[in-house]
XYZ file of C-alpha atoms in Angstrom:
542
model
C 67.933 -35.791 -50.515
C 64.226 -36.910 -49.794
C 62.506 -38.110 -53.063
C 59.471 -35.772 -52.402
C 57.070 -37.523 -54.789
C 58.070 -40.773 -53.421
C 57.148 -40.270 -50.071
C 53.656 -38.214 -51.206
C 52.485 -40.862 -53.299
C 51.626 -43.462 -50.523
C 49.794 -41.022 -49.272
C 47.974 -40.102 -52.729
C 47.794 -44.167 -53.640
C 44.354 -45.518 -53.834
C 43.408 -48.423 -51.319
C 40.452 -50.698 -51.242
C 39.160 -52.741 -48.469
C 38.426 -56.599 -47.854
C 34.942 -56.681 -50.102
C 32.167 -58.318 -48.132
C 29.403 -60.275 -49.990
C 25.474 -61.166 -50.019
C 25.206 -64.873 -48.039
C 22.438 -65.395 -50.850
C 23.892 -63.987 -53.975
C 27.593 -64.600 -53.251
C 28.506 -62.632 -56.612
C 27.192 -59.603 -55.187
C 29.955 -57.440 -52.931
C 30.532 -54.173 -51.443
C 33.770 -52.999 -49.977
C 34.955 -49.466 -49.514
C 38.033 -47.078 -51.677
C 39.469 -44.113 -50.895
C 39.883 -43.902 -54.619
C 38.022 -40.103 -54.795
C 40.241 -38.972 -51.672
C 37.542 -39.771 -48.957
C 36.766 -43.299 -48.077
C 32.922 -44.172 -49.930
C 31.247 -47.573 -50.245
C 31.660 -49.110 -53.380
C 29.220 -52.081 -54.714
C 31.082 -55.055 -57.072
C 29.371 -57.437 -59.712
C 31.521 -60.390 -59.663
C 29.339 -61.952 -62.356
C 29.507 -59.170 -64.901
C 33.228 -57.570 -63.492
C 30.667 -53.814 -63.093
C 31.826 -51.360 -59.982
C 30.093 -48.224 -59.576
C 30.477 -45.888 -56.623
C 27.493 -46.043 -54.234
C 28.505 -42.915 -51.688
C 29.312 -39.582 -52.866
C 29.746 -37.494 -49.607
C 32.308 -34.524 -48.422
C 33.562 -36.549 -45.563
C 33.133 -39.594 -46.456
C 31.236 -42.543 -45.463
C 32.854 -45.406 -43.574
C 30.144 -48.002 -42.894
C 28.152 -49.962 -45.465
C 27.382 -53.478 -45.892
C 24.612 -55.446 -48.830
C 21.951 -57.470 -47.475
C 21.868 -61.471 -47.457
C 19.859 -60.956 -50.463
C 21.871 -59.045 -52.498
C 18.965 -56.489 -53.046
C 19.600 -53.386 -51.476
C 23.414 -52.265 -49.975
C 22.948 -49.919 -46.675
C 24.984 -47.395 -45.484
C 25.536 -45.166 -42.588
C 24.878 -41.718 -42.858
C 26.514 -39.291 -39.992
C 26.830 -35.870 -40.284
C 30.013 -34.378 -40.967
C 32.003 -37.413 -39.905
C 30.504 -37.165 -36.489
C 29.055 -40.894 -36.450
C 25.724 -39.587 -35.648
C 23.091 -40.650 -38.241
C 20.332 -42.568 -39.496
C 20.905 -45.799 -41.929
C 20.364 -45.240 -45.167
C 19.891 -47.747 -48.272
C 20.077 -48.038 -52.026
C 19.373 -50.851 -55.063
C 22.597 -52.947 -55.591
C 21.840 -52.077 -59.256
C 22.120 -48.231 -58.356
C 18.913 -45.621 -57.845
C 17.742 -43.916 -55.494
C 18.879 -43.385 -51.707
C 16.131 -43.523 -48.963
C 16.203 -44.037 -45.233
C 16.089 -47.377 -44.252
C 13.901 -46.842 -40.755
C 12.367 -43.485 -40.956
C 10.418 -43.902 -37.429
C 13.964 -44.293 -35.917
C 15.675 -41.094 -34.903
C 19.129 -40.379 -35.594
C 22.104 -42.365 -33.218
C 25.224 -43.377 -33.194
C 25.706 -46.929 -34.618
C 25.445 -50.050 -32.753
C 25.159 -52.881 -34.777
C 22.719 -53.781 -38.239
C 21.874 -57.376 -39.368
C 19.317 -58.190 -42.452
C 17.765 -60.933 -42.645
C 16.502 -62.972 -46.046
C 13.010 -61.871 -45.646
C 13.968 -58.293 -45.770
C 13.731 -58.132 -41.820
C 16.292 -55.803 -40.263
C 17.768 -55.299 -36.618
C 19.506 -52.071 -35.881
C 21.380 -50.903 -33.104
C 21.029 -47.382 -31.256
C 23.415 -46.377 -28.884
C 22.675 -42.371 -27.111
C 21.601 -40.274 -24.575
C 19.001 -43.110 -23.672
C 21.600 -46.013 -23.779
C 21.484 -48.622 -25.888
C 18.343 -50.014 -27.460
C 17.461 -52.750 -30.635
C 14.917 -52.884 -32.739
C 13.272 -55.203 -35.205
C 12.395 -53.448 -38.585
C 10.032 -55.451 -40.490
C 8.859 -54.602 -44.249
C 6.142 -52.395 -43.883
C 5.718 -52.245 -40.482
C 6.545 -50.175 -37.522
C 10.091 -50.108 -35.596
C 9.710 -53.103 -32.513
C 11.938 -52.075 -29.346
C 13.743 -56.112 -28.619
C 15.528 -54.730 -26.435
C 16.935 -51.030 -24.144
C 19.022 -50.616 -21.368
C 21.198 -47.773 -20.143
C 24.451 -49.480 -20.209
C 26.723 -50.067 -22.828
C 25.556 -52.753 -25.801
C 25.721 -53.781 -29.424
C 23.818 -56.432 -31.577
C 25.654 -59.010 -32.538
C 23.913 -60.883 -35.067
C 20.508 -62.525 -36.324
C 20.384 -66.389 -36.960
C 19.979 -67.382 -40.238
C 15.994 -68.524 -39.909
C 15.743 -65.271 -37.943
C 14.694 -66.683 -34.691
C 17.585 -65.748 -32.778
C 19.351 -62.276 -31.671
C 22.688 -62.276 -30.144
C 23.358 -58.577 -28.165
C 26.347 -58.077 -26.512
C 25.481 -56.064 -23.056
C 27.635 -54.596 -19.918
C 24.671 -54.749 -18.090
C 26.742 -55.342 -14.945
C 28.817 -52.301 -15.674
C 31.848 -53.558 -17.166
C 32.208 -52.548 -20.865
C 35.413 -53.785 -21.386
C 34.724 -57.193 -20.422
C 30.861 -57.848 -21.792
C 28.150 -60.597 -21.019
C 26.348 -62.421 -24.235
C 22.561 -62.890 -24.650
C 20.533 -64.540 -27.288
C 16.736 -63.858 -27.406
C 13.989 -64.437 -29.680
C 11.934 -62.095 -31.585
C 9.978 -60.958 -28.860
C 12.221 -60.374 -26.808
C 12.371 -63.175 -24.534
C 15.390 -64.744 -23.756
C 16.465 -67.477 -24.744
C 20.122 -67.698 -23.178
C 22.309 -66.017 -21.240
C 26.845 -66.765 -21.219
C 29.329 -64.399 -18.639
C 32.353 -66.003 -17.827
C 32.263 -63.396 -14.491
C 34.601 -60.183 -13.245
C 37.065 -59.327 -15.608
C 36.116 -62.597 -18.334
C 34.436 -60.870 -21.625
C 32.899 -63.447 -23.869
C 31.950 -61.718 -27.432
C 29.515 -63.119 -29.812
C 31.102 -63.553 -33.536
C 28.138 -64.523 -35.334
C 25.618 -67.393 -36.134
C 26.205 -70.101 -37.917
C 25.572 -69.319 -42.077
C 22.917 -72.456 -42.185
C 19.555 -72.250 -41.431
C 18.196 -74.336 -38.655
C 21.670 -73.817 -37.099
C 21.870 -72.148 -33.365
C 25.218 -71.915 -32.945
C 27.146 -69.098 -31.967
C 30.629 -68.293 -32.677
C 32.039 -66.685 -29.211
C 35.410 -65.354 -28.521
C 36.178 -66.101 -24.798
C 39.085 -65.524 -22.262
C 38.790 -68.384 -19.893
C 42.530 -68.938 -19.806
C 44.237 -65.289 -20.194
C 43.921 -64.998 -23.860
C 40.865 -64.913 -26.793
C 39.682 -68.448 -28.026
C 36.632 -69.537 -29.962
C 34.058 -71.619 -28.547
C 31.097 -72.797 -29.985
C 27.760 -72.424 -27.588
C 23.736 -73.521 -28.600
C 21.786 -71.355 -26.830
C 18.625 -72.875 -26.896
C 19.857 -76.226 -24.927
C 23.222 -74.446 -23.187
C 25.740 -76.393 -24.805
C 29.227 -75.256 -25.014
C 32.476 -76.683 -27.080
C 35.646 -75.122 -26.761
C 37.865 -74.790 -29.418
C 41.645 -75.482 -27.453
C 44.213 -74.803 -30.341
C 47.996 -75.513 -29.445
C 49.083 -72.275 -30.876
C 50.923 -69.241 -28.822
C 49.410 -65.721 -29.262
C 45.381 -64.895 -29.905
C 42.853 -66.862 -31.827
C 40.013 -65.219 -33.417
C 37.455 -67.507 -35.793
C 34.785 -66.896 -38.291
C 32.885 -69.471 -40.171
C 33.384 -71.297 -43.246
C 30.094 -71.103 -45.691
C 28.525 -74.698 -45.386
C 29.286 -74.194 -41.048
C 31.702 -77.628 -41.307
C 34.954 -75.707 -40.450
C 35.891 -72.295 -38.761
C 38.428 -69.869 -40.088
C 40.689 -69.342 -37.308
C 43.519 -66.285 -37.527
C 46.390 -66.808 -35.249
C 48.026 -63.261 -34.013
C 51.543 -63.950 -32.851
C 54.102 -61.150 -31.971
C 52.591 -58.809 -34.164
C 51.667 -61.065 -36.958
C 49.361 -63.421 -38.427
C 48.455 -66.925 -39.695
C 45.211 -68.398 -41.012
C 44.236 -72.360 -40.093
C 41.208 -74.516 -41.498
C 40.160 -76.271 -38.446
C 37.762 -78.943 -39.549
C 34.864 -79.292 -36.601
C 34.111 -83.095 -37.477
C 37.834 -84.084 -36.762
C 39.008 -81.417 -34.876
C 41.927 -81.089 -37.525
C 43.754 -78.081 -38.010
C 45.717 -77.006 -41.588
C 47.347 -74.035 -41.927
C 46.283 -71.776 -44.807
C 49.374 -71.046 -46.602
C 50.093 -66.754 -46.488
C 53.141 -64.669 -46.588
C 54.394 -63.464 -43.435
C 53.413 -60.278 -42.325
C 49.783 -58.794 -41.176
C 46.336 -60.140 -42.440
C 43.920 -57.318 -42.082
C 40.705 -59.645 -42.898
C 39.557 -63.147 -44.085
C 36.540 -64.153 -45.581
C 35.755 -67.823 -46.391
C 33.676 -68.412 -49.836
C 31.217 -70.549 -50.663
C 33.255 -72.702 -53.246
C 35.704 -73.212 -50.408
C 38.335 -70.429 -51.189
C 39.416 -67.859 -48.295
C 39.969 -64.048 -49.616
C 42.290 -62.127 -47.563
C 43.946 -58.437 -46.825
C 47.685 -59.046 -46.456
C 50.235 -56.840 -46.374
C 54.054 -56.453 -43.919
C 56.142 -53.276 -43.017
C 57.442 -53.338 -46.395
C 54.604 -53.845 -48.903
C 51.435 -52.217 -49.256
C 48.192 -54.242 -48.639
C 46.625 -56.485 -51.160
C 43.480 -57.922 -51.085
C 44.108 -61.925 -51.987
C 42.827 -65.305 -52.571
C 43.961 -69.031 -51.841
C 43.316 -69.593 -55.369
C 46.608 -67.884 -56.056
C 44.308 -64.987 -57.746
C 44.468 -61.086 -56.513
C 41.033 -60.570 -55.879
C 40.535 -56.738 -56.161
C 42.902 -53.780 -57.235
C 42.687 -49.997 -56.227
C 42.768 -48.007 -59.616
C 46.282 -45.851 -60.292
C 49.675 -46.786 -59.508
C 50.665 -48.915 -56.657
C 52.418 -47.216 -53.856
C 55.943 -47.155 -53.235
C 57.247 -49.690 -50.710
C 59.262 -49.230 -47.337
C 61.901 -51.122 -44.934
C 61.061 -53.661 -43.144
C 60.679 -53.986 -39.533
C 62.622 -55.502 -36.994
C 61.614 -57.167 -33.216
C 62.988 -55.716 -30.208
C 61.948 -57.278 -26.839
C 62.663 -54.730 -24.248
C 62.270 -55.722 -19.933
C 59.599 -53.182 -18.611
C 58.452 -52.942 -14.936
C 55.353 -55.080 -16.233
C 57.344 -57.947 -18.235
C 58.874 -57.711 -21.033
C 57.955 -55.050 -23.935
C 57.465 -56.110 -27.893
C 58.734 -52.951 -29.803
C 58.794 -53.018 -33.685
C 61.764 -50.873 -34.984
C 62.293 -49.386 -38.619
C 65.218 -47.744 -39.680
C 66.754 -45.713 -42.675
C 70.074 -46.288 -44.461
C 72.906 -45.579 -42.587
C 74.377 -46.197 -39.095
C 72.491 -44.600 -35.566
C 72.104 -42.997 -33.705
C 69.137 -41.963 -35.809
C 66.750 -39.257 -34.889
C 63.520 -41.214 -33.860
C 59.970 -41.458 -33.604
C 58.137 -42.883 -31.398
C 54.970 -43.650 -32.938
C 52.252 -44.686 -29.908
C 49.246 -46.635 -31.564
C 45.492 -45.842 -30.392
C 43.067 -48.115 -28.986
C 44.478 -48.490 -26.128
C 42.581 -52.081 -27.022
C 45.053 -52.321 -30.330
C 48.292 -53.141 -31.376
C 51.052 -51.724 -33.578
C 51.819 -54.884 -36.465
C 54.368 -55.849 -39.079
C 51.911 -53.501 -41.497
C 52.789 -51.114 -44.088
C 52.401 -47.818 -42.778
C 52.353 -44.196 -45.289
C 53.560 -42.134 -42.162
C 55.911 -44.396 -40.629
C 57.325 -44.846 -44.456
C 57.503 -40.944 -44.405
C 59.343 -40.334 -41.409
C 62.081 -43.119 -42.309
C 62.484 -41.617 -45.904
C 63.587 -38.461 -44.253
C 66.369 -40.256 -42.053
C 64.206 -40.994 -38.820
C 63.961 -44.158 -37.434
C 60.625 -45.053 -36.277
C 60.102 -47.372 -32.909
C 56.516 -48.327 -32.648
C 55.666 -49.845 -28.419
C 53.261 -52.355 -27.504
C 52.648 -50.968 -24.117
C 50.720 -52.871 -21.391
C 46.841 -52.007 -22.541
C 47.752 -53.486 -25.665
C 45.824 -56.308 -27.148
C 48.227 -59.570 -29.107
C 49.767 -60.332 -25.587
C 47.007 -61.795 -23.563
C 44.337 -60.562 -21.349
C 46.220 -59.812 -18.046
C 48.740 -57.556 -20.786
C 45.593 -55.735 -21.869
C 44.143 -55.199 -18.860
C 47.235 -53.709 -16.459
C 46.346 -50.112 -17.347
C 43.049 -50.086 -15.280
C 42.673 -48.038 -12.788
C 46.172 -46.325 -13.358
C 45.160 -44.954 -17.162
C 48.001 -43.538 -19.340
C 50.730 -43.651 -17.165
C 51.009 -47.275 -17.232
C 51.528 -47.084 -21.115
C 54.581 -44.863 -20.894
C 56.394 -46.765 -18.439
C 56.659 -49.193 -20.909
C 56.902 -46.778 -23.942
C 59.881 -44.841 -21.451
C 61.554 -48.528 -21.295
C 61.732 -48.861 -24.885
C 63.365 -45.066 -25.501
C 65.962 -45.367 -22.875
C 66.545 -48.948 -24.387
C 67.150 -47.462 -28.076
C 68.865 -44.415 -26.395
C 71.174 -46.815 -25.009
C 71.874 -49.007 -27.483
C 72.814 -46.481 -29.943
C 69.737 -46.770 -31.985
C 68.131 -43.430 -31.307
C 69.493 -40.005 -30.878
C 68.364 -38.335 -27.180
C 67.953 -35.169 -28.306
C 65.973 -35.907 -31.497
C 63.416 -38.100 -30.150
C 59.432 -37.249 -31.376
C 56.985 -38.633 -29.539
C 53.779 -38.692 -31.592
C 50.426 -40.960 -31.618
C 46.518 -40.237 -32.688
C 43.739 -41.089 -30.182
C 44.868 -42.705 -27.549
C 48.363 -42.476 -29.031
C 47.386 -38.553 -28.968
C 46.564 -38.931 -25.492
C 49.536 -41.006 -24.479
C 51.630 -37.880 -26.382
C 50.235 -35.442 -24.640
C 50.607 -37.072 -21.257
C 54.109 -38.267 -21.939
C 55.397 -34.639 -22.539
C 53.726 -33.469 -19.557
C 54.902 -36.267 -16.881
C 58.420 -37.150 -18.491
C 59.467 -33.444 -20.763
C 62.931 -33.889 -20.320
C 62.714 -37.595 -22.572
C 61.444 -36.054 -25.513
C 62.471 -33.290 -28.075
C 59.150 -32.780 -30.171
C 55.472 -33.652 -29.774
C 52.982 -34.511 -32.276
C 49.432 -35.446 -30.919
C 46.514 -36.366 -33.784
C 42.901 -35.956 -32.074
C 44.162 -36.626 -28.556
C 42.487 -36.754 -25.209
C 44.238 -33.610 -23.353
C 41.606 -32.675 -20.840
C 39.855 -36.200 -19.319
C 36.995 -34.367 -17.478
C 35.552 -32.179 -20.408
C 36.482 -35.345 -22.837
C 34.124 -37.301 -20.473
C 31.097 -34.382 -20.437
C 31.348 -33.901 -24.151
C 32.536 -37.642 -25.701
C 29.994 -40.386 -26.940
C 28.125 -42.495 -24.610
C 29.150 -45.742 -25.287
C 33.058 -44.179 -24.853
C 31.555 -42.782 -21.557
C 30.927 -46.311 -20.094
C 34.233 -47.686 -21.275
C 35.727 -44.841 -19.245
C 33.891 -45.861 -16.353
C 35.244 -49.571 -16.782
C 38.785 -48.611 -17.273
C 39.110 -45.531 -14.343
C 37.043 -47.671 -12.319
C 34.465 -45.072 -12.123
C 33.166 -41.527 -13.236
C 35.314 -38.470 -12.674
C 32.714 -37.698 -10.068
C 33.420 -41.024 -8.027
C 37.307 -40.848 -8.950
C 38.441 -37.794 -9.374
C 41.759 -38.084 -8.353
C 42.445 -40.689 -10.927
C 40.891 -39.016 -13.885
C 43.099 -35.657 -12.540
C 46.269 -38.239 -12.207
C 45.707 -39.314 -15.766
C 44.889 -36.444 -17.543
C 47.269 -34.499 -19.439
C 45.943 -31.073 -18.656
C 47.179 -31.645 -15.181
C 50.627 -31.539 -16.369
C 50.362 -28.937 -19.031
C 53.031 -26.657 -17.099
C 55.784 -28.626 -17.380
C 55.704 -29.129 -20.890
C 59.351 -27.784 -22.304
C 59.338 -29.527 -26.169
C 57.424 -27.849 -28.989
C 54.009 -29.695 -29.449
C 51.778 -29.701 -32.888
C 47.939 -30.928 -32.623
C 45.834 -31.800 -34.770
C 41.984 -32.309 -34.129
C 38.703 -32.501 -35.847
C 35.925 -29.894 -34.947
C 33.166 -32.806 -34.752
C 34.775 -35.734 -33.288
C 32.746 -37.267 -30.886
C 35.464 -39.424 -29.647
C 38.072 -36.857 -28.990
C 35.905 -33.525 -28.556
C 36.975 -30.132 -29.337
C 36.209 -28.495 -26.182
C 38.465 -30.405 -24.319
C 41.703 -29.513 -26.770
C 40.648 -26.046 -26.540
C 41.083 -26.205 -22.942
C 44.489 -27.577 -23.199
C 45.451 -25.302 -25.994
């Protein structure tokens, strides 16, 4: 018999995020706790030990950072968790909230960066596109920078001379160009790697005086880190002999980078000294970090957590850096690899099961994104499902990220039904195999996993028993009138067009299209005011 509590209290257990810190008052943090049951921004005193709760809000409040200063900590207000807001801003010490750029009307987000003077850059991303501007102490809102295609700031340089804005000005969100201009809005560089070749800016270097920015490129199939000056076009590559991804960030004094390695669904953390060009691993358990943040004195704080144990936030010092208050959660099992040949190459599936011998009744749990992957991460519902006697397959479908570009990339232009080719390889490999029961299989995802749900039980019904879709996509054309801008102009990059230039494959790849043959019960679940998934669209299929 299920242990009822057991399973409920992941679920009720308090979690706390990787805390992010003031580049000039290092002591100062902020990081965010679901500790009230909705996530709020939290601010930390690592001199004193004081935490105090800086949100307070009915649905919570998921963005927040402090300044390089330490002064004030901002946060994103949205109404009704519909990512439409304003910034707003408070005293690290606590008082009283006030908008940050009153002249600026409400958005959704696309990017903040505060500078030591108190100068701030903010991103606005709506109806008009997206457009920057500089907000200086006192003055009036300056527009840097507008255009009507998809783009986010990236960063500010530490002596503030420098922007970096990522841009799809060629029409490709999915694959974006990198420009750095001054103040003023002249530019001062400009790095595209061409069709189908993102290059993403990562941030300036923490020094002042420093141009350098940290870029994550593509050049051969797969995310690397190069270094590039934009002010005399330099460029240095960073060529690590490791399989898998590489992502970087910067250590403090800008001498080394902090390079995570993502491998088969798991990480690894490296030094790699830019003087030498030496690399030395960072020593972590194996499993899943979720962040890294390099400190001054040298140090590297961490998330970390595997399939089994829930996430802690850690330090090379040996120390645990910051607990959630109440008791831990309860663990899980852990996972196991399964490498499955799909009509695309071969498929990594991560499979979990209960006590006992199969053939289990299984879910199928489809991760969102699509530009994501399912890890060896502890996971309350998957732990759920497998305390009630279900084994739980989770697919890393072409569209994927982990696997390379080419990987991520082979669901253009043929959206959604590429995914469940490969997620149909994996069941009818577990089906076979005697891991999974065919007639208690539950296909189930949120997002894009929603989406991939809804469409799977429409184009294959006689492969699955049960359907559970969390804020899916079910009708692409009204998702497309109603949804976000910016998720507009990643449709456009990924169908190749607008429903009005491709109708046919926004029809082949929408679920509604197939709502008629749907034979297995189906549950939804979806949120009034999301801007990502609309409602209208779910009513539609409903």
């Amino acid at each position: 018999m299920v242990n009822e509590e057991r399973w409920k209290a992941r679920f009720r257990a308090a979690r706390v995020s990787l805390p992010g810190w003031a580049l000039d008052a290092p002591h100062r943090s902020t990081y965010r706790s679901n500790a009230t049951g909705t996530w709020e921004i939290y601010a930390w005193d690592r001199a004193t030990g004081t935490r105090r709760q800086v949100t307070d809000r009915a649905n919570g409040t998921w963005m927040g950072a402090v300044e390089v200063s330490g002064d004030w900590i901002w946060w994103f207000a949205d109404t009704d968790g519909d990512e439409f807001g304003v910034w707003m801003r408070q005293p690290f010490e606590g008082g009283t909230d006030e908008v940050a750029a009153p002249a600026l009307p409400a958005s959704y987000p696309a990017g903040l960066a505060i500078g030591s003077s108190g100068l701030a850059v903010i991103g606005r991303t709506g109806e008009h596109g997206t457009s920057i501007h500089l907000c200086r102490p006192g003055a009036e809102p300056e527009t840097v920078y507008e255009h009507r295609e998809d783009a986010h700031l990236v960063g500010l340089s530490r002596d503030e001379t420098l922007l970096a804005i990522n841009h799809s000005e060629h029409g490709d969100s999915r694959h974006m160009a990198l420009r750095v201009v001054r103040p003023d809005g002249s530019t001062v560089g400009d790095l595209w790697d061409g069709e189908g070749k993102g290059v993403y800016g990562a941030g300036f270097a923490p020094v002042h005086g420093d141009p350098r920015l940290l870029v994550q490129h593509e050049r051969r199939g797969r995310p690397e880190p190069l270094l590039w000056n934009p002010v005399d076009g330099s460029e240095r590559e960073i060529v690590l002999d490791l399989p898998g991804e590489i992502d970087a960030d910067w250590f403090q004094d800008a001498s080394a980078l902090l390079i995570s390695h993502s491998h088969e669904a798991r990480d690894e953390l490296y030094r790699y000294d830019l003087a030498d060009g030496s690399l030395e691993r960072i020593e972590t358990p194996r499993g899943v970090i979720g962040g890294a943040t390099a400190r001054p004195d040298g140090t590297v704080e961490f998330s970390w957590t595997n399939a089994a144990e829930p996430p802690v936030i850690k330090s090379t010092s040996g120390a645990v850096v910051l607990t959630p208050p109440g008791p831990p959660p309860p663990g899980s099992v852990p996972v196991t690899d399964a490498w499955v040949d799909g009509p695309g190459g071969r498929v990594h599936a991560l499979v979990s099961t209960p006590p006992g011998e199969g053939p289990y009744p299984t879910v199928f749990d489809i991760h969102g994104g699509p530009t994501a992957q399912d890890t060896d991460s502890f996971s309350p519902p998957a732990a759920a499902w497998i305390d009630h006697g279900f084994a739980v397959v989770q697919v890393n479908y072409r569209g994927s990220t982990g696997y390379g570009s080419e990987w991520r990339d082979a669901i253009e232009g043929r959206v959604g039904l590429t995914e469940l080719e490969d997620i149909k390889a994996v069941r009818d490999w577990a089906v076979a195999s005697g891991l999974a029961d065919p007639d208690a299989l539950v296909l189930t995802g949120g997002s894009w996993g929603g989406f991939l749900t809804l469409l799977g039980l429409g184009t294959q019904p006689e492969d699955w028993t049960v359907g559970v879709a969390a804020v899916p996509v079910a009708d692409y054309f009204a998702a497309y009138e109603d949804e976000m801008e910016g998720l507009q102009a990643f449709d456009r990059s990924l169908f190749g067009g607008s429903p009005t230039e491709v109708p046919e494959r926004y029809r082949e790849s929408s679920p509604l299209t197939y709502v008629e043959k749907v034979r297995a019960p189906v549950l939804i679940l979806a949120g009034e005011n999301d801007p990502r998934c609309p409602i209208r669209q779910i009513d539609n299929y409903l």
